[in-house]
């Protein structure tokens, strides 16, 4: 090996070794030759990995969206995966405006039919009744507590301390040992109050009082506040009014992009659109299915958790059984999305300040 060849910085062995290491994606440390190297960017460029927030897992698209084929295998035990790893039943009984023995019977019938989730709230004033029905079912059937998913919600957005007290009250009322999912019912109060109450919910999670956390009726601006203030505890769930006549596509798109599972309350639009011609036309293509079954199935197939509400045993059972073993063709999903008229059946705080 000639000394001249070795001394040439652009052809010598040190250059060749450094160039080889760089092309192999190693990093040589050389003061003498770095200024002569021309990097092959296509080889050095590394795929940028999405940063994961501490304490939760980002679910993949197959876990948040469903196809006709997936829905054909749907049962009462079908669950979605929240981004903290929790499994949440995709169909649950809603108990809004259900009271006393009427509520007790509804929960009892739902559990006996196979429902594995009950959606309550402090505002509904039926946490104790729901808890009694659940506990009696668990005892009678030797079912473990972990098999039933119980949700409740904060009634008043007042302060950190009041929120912590409200969570403890809900724990005492339901008497289930812990709350599977605790939601802030609405974004009222302004940014400072929203931050305080969300911090209280996060602390309840840290204390083990609450396993899952989220919000209800939150718009994009409210959700973004949480991401900015609590990057390690983004909301797992946003529960909003969702059905073919109120698709809330902007909020849905934002939630999907940020791995927030959507829960659909009023999935039947309070029966107010059952006679819609397009809805009836779609239902007519599926043997034995009516408007209610199609509306619930639309939400399930969009990847939402559906919360149909009823206090009638036949409808409670029918809403579940009518969702099992079939799916909508994509062309019908598109037709149903086209029915959107932003129909608000009760309230819509998603744009409150």
mmCIF file of C-alpha atoms in Angstrom:
data_model
loop_
_atom_site.group_PDB
_atom_site.id
_atom_site.type_symbol
_atom_site.label_atom_id
_atom_site.label_comp_id
_atom_site.label_asym_id
_atom_site.label_seq_id
_atom_site.Cartn_x
_atom_site.Cartn_y
_atom_site.Cartn_z
ATOM 1 C CA UNK A 1 0.000 0.000 0.000
ATOM 2 C CA UNK A 2 1.603 3.286 -1.077
ATOM 3 C CA UNK A 3 1.938 6.120 1.407
ATOM 4 C CA UNK A 4 0.497 8.481 -1.207
ATOM 5 C CA UNK A 5 -2.710 6.400 -1.475
ATOM 6 C CA UNK A 6 -3.021 6.296 2.307
ATOM 7 C CA UNK A 7 -2.574 10.055 2.655
ATOM 8 C CA UNK A 8 -5.295 10.964 0.153
ATOM 9 C CA UNK A 9 -8.257 11.873 2.406
ATOM 10 C CA UNK A 10 -10.800 11.128 -0.331
ATOM 11 C CA UNK A 11 -9.543 7.617 -1.191
ATOM 12 C CA UNK A 12 -7.628 6.372 1.826
ATOM 13 C CA UNK A 13 -8.673 3.485 4.131
ATOM 14 C CA UNK A 14 -9.943 5.803 6.877
ATOM 15 C CA UNK A 15 -12.257 7.494 4.414
ATOM 16 C CA UNK A 16 -13.435 4.135 3.057
ATOM 17 C CA UNK A 17 -14.023 2.752 6.543
ATOM 18 C CA UNK A 18 -15.968 5.849 7.598
ATOM 19 C CA UNK A 19 -18.007 5.784 4.396
ATOM 20 C CA UNK A 20 -18.774 2.080 4.908
ATOM 21 C CA UNK A 21 -19.908 2.645 8.493
ATOM 22 C CA UNK A 22 -22.131 5.536 7.461
ATOM 23 C CA UNK A 23 -23.761 3.535 4.681
ATOM 24 C CA UNK A 24 -24.387 0.776 7.235
ATOM 25 C CA UNK A 25 -26.141 3.371 9.441
ATOM 26 C CA UNK A 26 -23.389 3.450 12.064
ATOM 27 C CA UNK A 27 -21.835 6.721 13.199
ATOM 28 C CA UNK A 28 -18.022 6.963 12.986
ATOM 29 C CA UNK A 29 -16.294 9.681 15.008
ATOM 30 C CA UNK A 30 -13.632 11.331 12.888
ATOM 31 C CA UNK A 31 -12.327 14.865 13.112
ATOM 32 C CA UNK A 32 -10.176 14.643 10.001
ATOM 33 C CA UNK A 33 -12.505 13.344 7.337
ATOM 34 C CA UNK A 34 -16.062 14.494 8.124
ATOM 35 C CA UNK A 35 -15.667 17.644 6.043
ATOM 36 C CA UNK A 36 -14.993 15.564 2.916
ATOM 37 C CA UNK A 37 -17.899 13.152 3.236
ATOM 38 C CA UNK A 38 -21.007 13.408 1.098
ATOM 39 C CA UNK A 39 -23.834 11.685 2.943
ATOM 40 C CA UNK A 40 -26.262 9.408 1.179
ATOM 41 C CA UNK A 41 -29.472 10.870 2.630
ATOM 42 C CA UNK A 42 -31.692 8.087 1.359
ATOM 43 C CA UNK A 43 -29.709 5.561 3.363
ATOM 44 C CA UNK A 44 -29.269 7.672 6.455
ATOM 45 C CA UNK A 45 -32.836 8.889 6.710
ATOM 46 C CA UNK A 46 -34.624 6.957 9.420
ATOM 47 C CA UNK A 47 -38.345 6.428 9.536
ATOM 48 C CA UNK A 48 -39.792 8.884 11.990
ATOM 49 C CA UNK A 49 -41.571 7.071 14.782
ATOM 50 C CA UNK A 50 -44.718 8.475 16.290
ATOM 51 C CA UNK A 51 -44.032 9.481 19.852
ATOM 52 C CA UNK A 52 -46.136 7.551 22.318
ATOM 53 C CA UNK A 53 -47.489 9.369 25.299
ATOM 54 C CA UNK A 54 -46.638 7.930 28.650
ATOM 55 C CA UNK A 55 -49.077 5.426 30.071
ATOM 56 C CA UNK A 56 -51.234 4.539 27.110
ATOM 57 C CA UNK A 57 -51.187 2.595 23.871
ATOM 58 C CA UNK A 58 -52.415 3.917 20.554
ATOM 59 C CA UNK A 59 -54.945 1.460 19.080
ATOM 60 C CA UNK A 60 -54.641 0.605 15.409
ATOM 61 C CA UNK A 61 -57.300 1.405 12.838
ATOM 62 C CA UNK A 62 -58.745 -2.102 12.881
ATOM 63 C CA UNK A 63 -59.670 -1.617 16.521
ATOM 64 C CA UNK A 64 -61.499 1.645 15.933
ATOM 65 C CA UNK A 65 -63.207 1.000 12.597
ATOM 66 C CA UNK A 66 -65.284 -1.976 11.475
ATOM 67 C CA UNK A 67 -66.153 -3.545 8.140
ATOM 68 C CA UNK A 68 -69.244 -5.514 7.164
ATOM 69 C CA UNK A 69 -67.260 -8.721 7.651
ATOM 70 C CA UNK A 70 -66.181 -7.719 11.169
ATOM 71 C CA UNK A 71 -69.735 -6.753 12.087
ATOM 72 C CA UNK A 72 -71.036 -10.145 10.973
ATOM 73 C CA UNK A 73 -69.119 -11.567 13.942
ATOM 74 C CA UNK A 74 -70.458 -8.930 16.359
ATOM 75 C CA UNK A 75 -71.859 -10.158 19.700
ATOM 76 C CA UNK A 76 -72.663 -8.673 23.094
ATOM 77 C CA UNK A 77 -69.087 -9.480 24.120
ATOM 78 C CA UNK A 78 -67.487 -7.494 21.296
ATOM 79 C CA UNK A 79 -65.174 -4.845 22.735
ATOM 80 C CA UNK A 80 -63.036 -1.967 21.540
ATOM 81 C CA UNK A 81 -59.650 -1.237 23.081
ATOM 82 C CA UNK A 82 -59.181 2.113 24.759
ATOM 83 C CA UNK A 83 -55.772 3.708 24.439
ATOM 84 C CA UNK A 84 -54.854 2.754 28.026
ATOM 85 C CA UNK A 85 -55.444 -0.919 27.165
ATOM 86 C CA UNK A 86 -58.909 -1.209 28.723
ATOM 87 C CA UNK A 87 -61.540 -3.213 26.872
ATOM 88 C CA UNK A 88 -64.877 -1.441 26.506
ATOM 89 C CA UNK A 89 -68.066 -3.251 25.392
ATOM 90 C CA UNK A 90 -69.172 -1.830 22.056
ATOM 91 C CA UNK A 91 -72.866 -1.916 22.921
ATOM 92 C CA UNK A 92 -74.126 -0.826 26.344
ATOM 93 C CA UNK A 93 -77.396 0.111 27.977
ATOM 94 C CA UNK A 94 -78.008 3.818 28.446
ATOM 95 C CA UNK A 95 -80.081 4.690 31.531
ATOM 96 C CA UNK A 96 -80.788 8.391 31.055
ATOM 97 C CA UNK A 97 -84.265 9.303 32.336
ATOM 98 C CA UNK A 98 -84.614 5.869 33.982
ATOM 99 C CA UNK A 99 -85.486 5.902 37.671
ATOM 100 C CA UNK A 100 -86.053 3.628 40.656
ATOM 101 C CA UNK A 101 -87.504 0.184 39.898
ATOM 102 C CA UNK A 102 -87.921 1.016 36.218
ATOM 103 C CA UNK A 103 -84.167 1.564 35.998
ATOM 104 C CA UNK A 104 -83.425 -1.462 38.182
ATOM 105 C CA UNK A 105 -85.456 -3.728 35.908
ATOM 106 C CA UNK A 106 -83.892 -2.275 32.761
ATOM 107 C CA UNK A 107 -80.375 -2.975 34.036
ATOM 108 C CA UNK A 108 -81.380 -6.441 35.258
ATOM 109 C CA UNK A 109 -82.927 -7.366 31.887
ATOM 110 C CA UNK A 110 -79.957 -5.961 30.004
ATOM 111 C CA UNK A 111 -77.437 -7.985 31.997
ATOM 112 C CA UNK A 112 -79.532 -11.125 31.647
ATOM 113 C CA UNK A 113 -79.723 -10.534 27.880
ATOM 114 C CA UNK A 114 -75.941 -10.293 27.647
ATOM 115 C CA UNK A 115 -75.104 -6.591 27.858
ATOM 116 C CA UNK A 116 -71.768 -6.047 29.567
ATOM 117 C CA UNK A 117 -71.835 -2.263 29.941
ATOM 118 C CA UNK A 118 -74.112 0.210 31.757
ATOM 119 C CA UNK A 119 -73.857 3.964 31.094
ATOM 120 C CA UNK A 120 -75.039 6.077 34.034
ATOM 121 C CA UNK A 121 -74.315 9.567 35.390
ATOM 122 C CA UNK A 122 -74.586 11.562 38.600
ATOM 123 C CA UNK A 123 -77.076 13.758 36.730
ATOM 124 C CA UNK A 124 -79.345 10.754 36.084
ATOM 125 C CA UNK A 125 -79.718 10.127 39.838
ATOM 126 C CA UNK A 126 -79.677 6.356 39.329
ATOM 127 C CA UNK A 127 -76.111 5.302 40.175
ATOM 128 C CA UNK A 128 -77.274 3.483 43.315
ATOM 129 C CA UNK A 129 -80.044 1.622 41.485
ATOM 130 C CA UNK A 130 -77.641 0.588 38.714
ATOM 131 C CA UNK A 131 -75.093 -0.589 41.261
ATOM 132 C CA UNK A 132 -77.709 -2.628 43.133
ATOM 133 C CA UNK A 133 -78.857 -4.376 39.955
ATOM 134 C CA UNK A 134 -75.271 -5.071 38.891
ATOM 135 C CA UNK A 135 -74.206 -6.407 42.292
ATOM 136 C CA UNK A 136 -77.242 -8.676 42.522
ATOM 137 C CA UNK A 137 -76.526 -10.013 39.041
ATOM 138 C CA UNK A 138 -72.858 -10.629 39.903
ATOM 139 C CA UNK A 139 -73.826 -12.537 43.052
ATOM 140 C CA UNK A 140 -76.590 -14.577 41.421
ATOM 141 C CA UNK A 141 -74.448 -15.640 38.458
ATOM 142 C CA UNK A 142 -71.008 -15.805 40.134
ATOM 143 C CA UNK A 143 -69.814 -13.315 37.529
ATOM 144 C CA UNK A 144 -66.620 -11.402 38.384
ATOM 145 C CA UNK A 145 -66.895 -7.638 38.822
ATOM 146 C CA UNK A 146 -64.370 -7.142 36.016
ATOM 147 C CA UNK A 147 -66.863 -8.554 33.499
ATOM 148 C CA UNK A 148 -69.239 -5.582 33.809
ATOM 149 C CA UNK A 149 -68.218 -2.129 32.578
ATOM 150 C CA UNK A 150 -69.782 0.722 34.566
ATOM 151 C CA UNK A 151 -69.645 4.346 33.426
ATOM 152 C CA UNK A 152 -70.726 7.438 35.309
ATOM 153 C CA UNK A 153 -70.219 11.171 34.840
ATOM 154 C CA UNK A 154 -69.544 14.405 36.692
ATOM 155 C CA UNK A 155 -72.644 16.523 37.187
ATOM 156 C CA UNK A 156 -71.323 19.976 38.078
ATOM 157 C CA UNK A 157 -68.136 21.637 36.829
ATOM 158 C CA UNK A 158 -67.220 23.640 39.920
ATOM 159 C CA UNK A 159 -63.688 23.051 41.171
ATOM 160 C CA UNK A 160 -60.938 20.507 41.775
ATOM 161 C CA UNK A 161 -62.110 19.689 45.303
ATOM 162 C CA UNK A 162 -65.776 19.383 44.349
ATOM 163 C CA UNK A 163 -64.876 17.027 41.500
ATOM 164 C CA UNK A 164 -62.848 14.804 43.830
ATOM 165 C CA UNK A 165 -65.807 14.774 46.230
ATOM 166 C CA UNK A 166 -68.222 13.964 43.398
ATOM 167 C CA UNK A 167 -66.137 10.971 42.346
ATOM 168 C CA UNK A 168 -66.131 9.652 45.905
ATOM 169 C CA UNK A 169 -69.908 10.135 46.088
ATOM 170 C CA UNK A 170 -70.377 8.181 42.869
ATOM 171 C CA UNK A 171 -68.166 5.394 44.209
ATOM 172 C CA UNK A 172 -70.296 5.198 47.329
ATOM 173 C CA UNK A 173 -73.559 5.367 45.379
ATOM 174 C CA UNK A 174 -72.775 2.595 42.898
ATOM 175 C CA UNK A 175 -71.012 0.429 45.518
ATOM 176 C CA UNK A 176 -69.009 -1.388 42.846
ATOM 177 C CA UNK A 177 -65.538 -0.857 44.295
ATOM 178 C CA UNK A 178 -64.284 1.217 41.377
ATOM 179 C CA UNK A 179 -65.579 3.040 38.322
ATOM 180 C CA UNK A 180 -64.599 1.613 34.951
ATOM 181 C CA UNK A 181 -65.029 4.900 33.088
ATOM 182 C CA UNK A 182 -65.549 8.378 34.524
ATOM 183 C CA UNK A 183 -66.527 11.186 32.171
ATOM 184 C CA UNK A 184 -66.843 14.936 32.533
ATOM 185 C CA UNK A 185 -70.445 15.319 31.380
ATOM 186 C CA UNK A 186 -70.088 18.657 29.570
ATOM 187 C CA UNK A 187 -67.433 21.322 28.894
ATOM 188 C CA UNK A 188 -69.159 24.103 30.836
ATOM 189 C CA UNK A 189 -67.225 26.509 33.055
ATOM 190 C CA UNK A 190 -64.493 27.870 30.805
ATOM 191 C CA UNK A 191 -60.841 26.832 30.319
ATOM 192 C CA UNK A 192 -59.651 27.323 33.916
ATOM 193 C CA UNK A 193 -62.470 25.273 35.451
ATOM 194 C CA UNK A 194 -62.112 22.596 32.762
ATOM 195 C CA UNK A 195 -58.422 22.249 33.625
ATOM 196 C CA UNK A 196 -59.167 21.985 37.363
ATOM 197 C CA UNK A 197 -61.817 19.313 37.031
ATOM 198 C CA UNK A 198 -59.796 17.291 34.533
ATOM 199 C CA UNK A 199 -56.845 17.332 36.934
ATOM 200 C CA UNK A 200 -59.155 15.981 39.639
ATOM 201 C CA UNK A 201 -60.222 13.110 37.377
ATOM 202 C CA UNK A 202 -56.586 12.307 36.567
ATOM 203 C CA UNK A 203 -55.779 12.208 40.285
ATOM 204 C CA UNK A 204 -58.714 9.839 40.850
ATOM 205 C CA UNK A 205 -57.184 7.560 38.214
ATOM 206 C CA UNK A 206 -53.843 7.688 40.023
ATOM 207 C CA UNK A 207 -55.612 6.813 43.298
ATOM 208 C CA UNK A 208 -57.288 3.764 41.727
ATOM 209 C CA UNK A 209 -60.832 5.074 42.159
ATOM 210 C CA UNK A 210 -61.291 5.299 38.412
ATOM 211 C CA UNK A 211 -59.815 3.009 35.758
ATOM 212 C CA UNK A 212 -60.709 4.900 32.583
ATOM 213 C CA UNK A 213 -61.310 8.599 32.004
ATOM 214 C CA UNK A 214 -62.758 10.847 29.377
ATOM 215 C CA UNK A 215 -65.267 13.516 28.486
ATOM 216 C CA UNK A 216 -68.731 13.981 27.049
ATOM 217 C CA UNK A 217 -70.089 16.643 24.700
ATOM 218 C CA UNK A 218 -66.613 18.089 24.127
ATOM 219 C CA UNK A 219 -65.877 19.961 20.912
ATOM 220 C CA UNK A 220 -62.521 20.080 19.164
ATOM 221 C CA UNK A 221 -61.357 23.200 21.020
ATOM 222 C CA UNK A 222 -62.148 21.626 24.391
ATOM 223 C CA UNK A 223 -60.309 18.435 23.449
ATOM 224 C CA UNK A 224 -57.267 20.354 22.235
ATOM 225 C CA UNK A 225 -57.070 22.098 25.612
ATOM 226 C CA UNK A 226 -56.635 18.703 27.256
ATOM 227 C CA UNK A 227 -53.900 17.633 24.849
ATOM 228 C CA UNK A 228 -52.062 20.885 25.549
ATOM 229 C CA UNK A 229 -52.402 20.686 29.355
ATOM 230 C CA UNK A 230 -52.342 16.912 29.969
ATOM 231 C CA UNK A 231 -50.190 15.250 27.279
ATOM 232 C CA UNK A 232 -49.719 12.145 29.439
ATOM 233 C CA UNK A 233 -53.456 11.728 30.104
ATOM 234 C CA UNK A 234 -55.377 12.421 26.901
ATOM 235 C CA UNK A 235 -59.084 11.548 27.036
ATOM 236 C CA UNK A 236 -59.801 7.914 26.239
ATOM 237 C CA UNK A 237 -63.422 8.588 25.283
ATOM 238 C CA UNK A 238 -65.630 11.406 24.031
ATOM 239 C CA UNK A 239 -69.341 10.653 24.382
ATOM 240 C CA UNK A 240 -71.462 12.740 22.014
ATOM 241 C CA UNK A 241 -74.769 12.518 20.180
ATOM 242 C CA UNK A 242 -74.153 10.376 17.092
ATOM 243 C CA UNK A 243 -76.516 8.803 14.593
ATOM 244 C CA UNK A 244 -77.002 8.994 10.803
ATOM 245 C CA UNK A 245 -78.917 12.259 11.233
ATOM 246 C CA UNK A 246 -76.191 13.852 13.369
ATOM 247 C CA UNK A 247 -72.792 12.568 12.262
ATOM 248 C CA UNK A 248 -70.660 15.365 13.830
ATOM 249 C CA UNK A 249 -67.978 14.556 11.256
ATOM 250 C CA UNK A 250 -65.461 17.207 12.354
ATOM 251 C CA UNK A 251 -65.392 16.000 15.956
ATOM 252 C CA UNK A 252 -65.377 12.363 14.828
ATOM 253 C CA UNK A 253 -62.411 12.963 12.525
ATOM 254 C CA UNK A 254 -60.466 14.737 15.284
ATOM 255 C CA UNK A 255 -61.145 11.953 17.786
ATOM 256 C CA UNK A 256 -60.117 9.229 15.353
ATOM 257 C CA UNK A 257 -56.921 11.087 14.539
ATOM 258 C CA UNK A 258 -56.085 11.252 18.251
ATOM 259 C CA UNK A 259 -57.145 7.701 19.192
ATOM 260 C CA UNK A 260 -60.164 8.837 21.219
ATOM 261 C CA UNK A 261 -62.968 6.277 21.184
ATOM 262 C CA UNK A 262 -66.371 7.780 20.437
ATOM 263 C CA UNK A 263 -69.457 6.786 22.389
ATOM 264 C CA UNK A 264 -72.767 7.427 20.633
ATOM 265 C CA UNK A 265 -75.638 8.511 22.832
ATOM 266 C CA UNK A 266 -79.112 8.828 21.309
ATOM 267 C CA UNK A 267 -78.117 6.379 18.533
ATOM 268 C CA UNK A 268 -81.803 6.067 17.581
ATOM 269 C CA UNK A 269 -82.447 9.843 17.494
ATOM 270 C CA UNK A 270 -85.325 9.205 19.923
ATOM 271 C CA UNK A 271 -87.168 7.322 17.160
ATOM 272 C CA UNK A 272 -87.841 10.628 15.427
ATOM 273 C CA UNK A 273 -86.570 9.566 11.999
ATOM 274 C CA UNK A 274 -87.698 5.931 11.799
ATOM 275 C CA UNK A 275 -89.988 6.788 8.857
ATOM 276 C CA UNK A 276 -87.243 8.397 6.797
ATOM 277 C CA UNK A 277 -87.495 6.975 3.265
ATOM 278 C CA UNK A 278 -83.774 6.360 2.772
ATOM 279 C CA UNK A 279 -83.512 4.672 6.166
ATOM 280 C CA UNK A 280 -86.491 2.440 5.390
ATOM 281 C CA UNK A 281 -85.081 1.655 1.947
ATOM 282 C CA UNK A 282 -81.769 0.531 3.451
ATOM 283 C CA UNK A 283 -83.523 -1.521 6.142
ATOM 284 C CA UNK A 284 -85.618 -3.235 3.476
ATOM 285 C CA UNK A 285 -82.499 -4.756 1.949
ATOM 286 C CA UNK A 286 -81.720 -6.736 5.109
ATOM 287 C CA UNK A 287 -84.101 -9.499 6.085
ATOM 288 C CA UNK A 288 -85.855 -8.936 9.386
ATOM 289 C CA UNK A 289 -84.205 -5.567 10.051
ATOM 290 C CA UNK A 290 -85.965 -2.289 10.731
ATOM 291 C CA UNK A 291 -84.933 1.321 11.183
ATOM 292 C CA UNK A 292 -83.748 0.816 14.778
ATOM 293 C CA UNK A 293 -81.477 -2.105 13.907
ATOM 294 C CA UNK A 294 -79.991 -0.218 10.964
ATOM 295 C CA UNK A 295 -79.295 2.932 12.997
ATOM 296 C CA UNK A 296 -77.570 1.009 15.782
ATOM 297 C CA UNK A 297 -75.605 -1.068 13.282
ATOM 298 C CA UNK A 298 -74.488 2.079 11.457
ATOM 299 C CA UNK A 299 -72.913 3.380 14.673
ATOM 300 C CA UNK A 300 -71.276 0.064 15.495
ATOM 301 C CA UNK A 301 -69.881 -0.220 11.987
ATOM 302 C CA UNK A 302 -68.508 3.324 12.203
ATOM 303 C CA UNK A 303 -66.528 2.092 15.200
ATOM 304 C CA UNK A 304 -68.572 3.863 17.873
ATOM 305 C CA UNK A 305 -69.647 2.470 21.237
ATOM 306 C CA UNK A 306 -73.447 2.472 20.984
ATOM 307 C CA UNK A 307 -75.636 3.374 23.983
ATOM 308 C CA UNK A 308 -79.263 2.584 23.085
ATOM 309 C CA UNK A 309 -81.673 3.448 25.894
ATOM 310 C CA UNK A 310 -84.907 1.652 26.746
ATOM 311 C CA UNK A 311 -86.866 0.523 29.798
ATOM 312 C CA UNK A 312 -88.899 -2.031 27.836
ATOM 313 C CA UNK A 313 -87.601 -5.587 28.060
ATOM 314 C CA UNK A 314 -88.428 -6.472 24.462
ATOM 315 C CA UNK A 315 -86.619 -3.431 23.082
ATOM 316 C CA UNK A 316 -83.628 -3.886 25.372
ATOM 317 C CA UNK A 317 -83.216 -7.453 24.150
ATOM 318 C CA UNK A 318 -84.074 -6.517 20.561
ATOM 319 C CA UNK A 319 -81.496 -3.730 20.371
ATOM 320 C CA UNK A 320 -78.804 -6.251 21.268
ATOM 321 C CA UNK A 321 -79.993 -9.265 19.288
ATOM 322 C CA UNK A 322 -80.764 -7.090 16.274
ATOM 323 C CA UNK A 323 -77.119 -6.008 16.197
ATOM 324 C CA UNK A 324 -75.610 -9.468 16.106
ATOM 325 C CA UNK A 325 -74.487 -11.489 13.110
ATOM 326 C CA UNK A 326 -74.809 -9.029 10.243
ATOM 327 C CA UNK A 327 -73.301 -5.912 8.709
ATOM 328 C CA UNK A 328 -74.174 -3.110 6.325
ATOM 329 C CA UNK A 329 -72.801 -2.923 2.792
ATOM 330 C CA UNK A 330 -70.459 0.027 2.278
ATOM 331 C CA UNK A 331 -72.826 1.631 -0.227
ATOM 332 C CA UNK A 332 -75.506 1.668 2.466
ATOM 333 C CA UNK A 333 -73.082 3.147 4.992
ATOM 334 C CA UNK A 334 -72.468 5.973 2.525
ATOM 335 C CA UNK A 335 -76.209 6.515 2.010
ATOM 336 C CA UNK A 336 -76.775 6.683 5.749
ATOM 337 C CA UNK A 337 -73.953 9.189 6.237
ATOM 338 C CA UNK A 338 -75.703 11.341 3.656
ATOM 339 C CA UNK A 339 -78.712 11.715 5.967
ATOM 340 C CA UNK A 340 -76.833 14.098 8.256
ATOM 341 C CA UNK A 341 -78.849 17.190 9.183
ATOM 342 C CA UNK A 342 -77.143 17.940 12.514
ATOM 343 C CA UNK A 343 -80.286 16.847 14.304
ATOM 344 C CA UNK A 344 -79.955 17.761 17.990
ATOM 345 C CA UNK A 345 -82.497 15.882 20.075
ATOM 346 C CA UNK A 346 -81.686 17.352 23.493
ATOM 347 C CA UNK A 347 -78.641 19.623 23.874
ATOM 348 C CA UNK A 348 -75.335 20.398 22.177
ATOM 349 C CA UNK A 349 -72.653 21.962 24.400
ATOM 350 C CA UNK A 350 -69.834 21.110 21.958
ATOM 351 C CA UNK A 351 -69.426 24.790 21.017
ATOM 352 C CA UNK A 352 -69.714 26.346 24.482
ATOM 353 C CA UNK A 353 -66.935 28.844 25.439
#
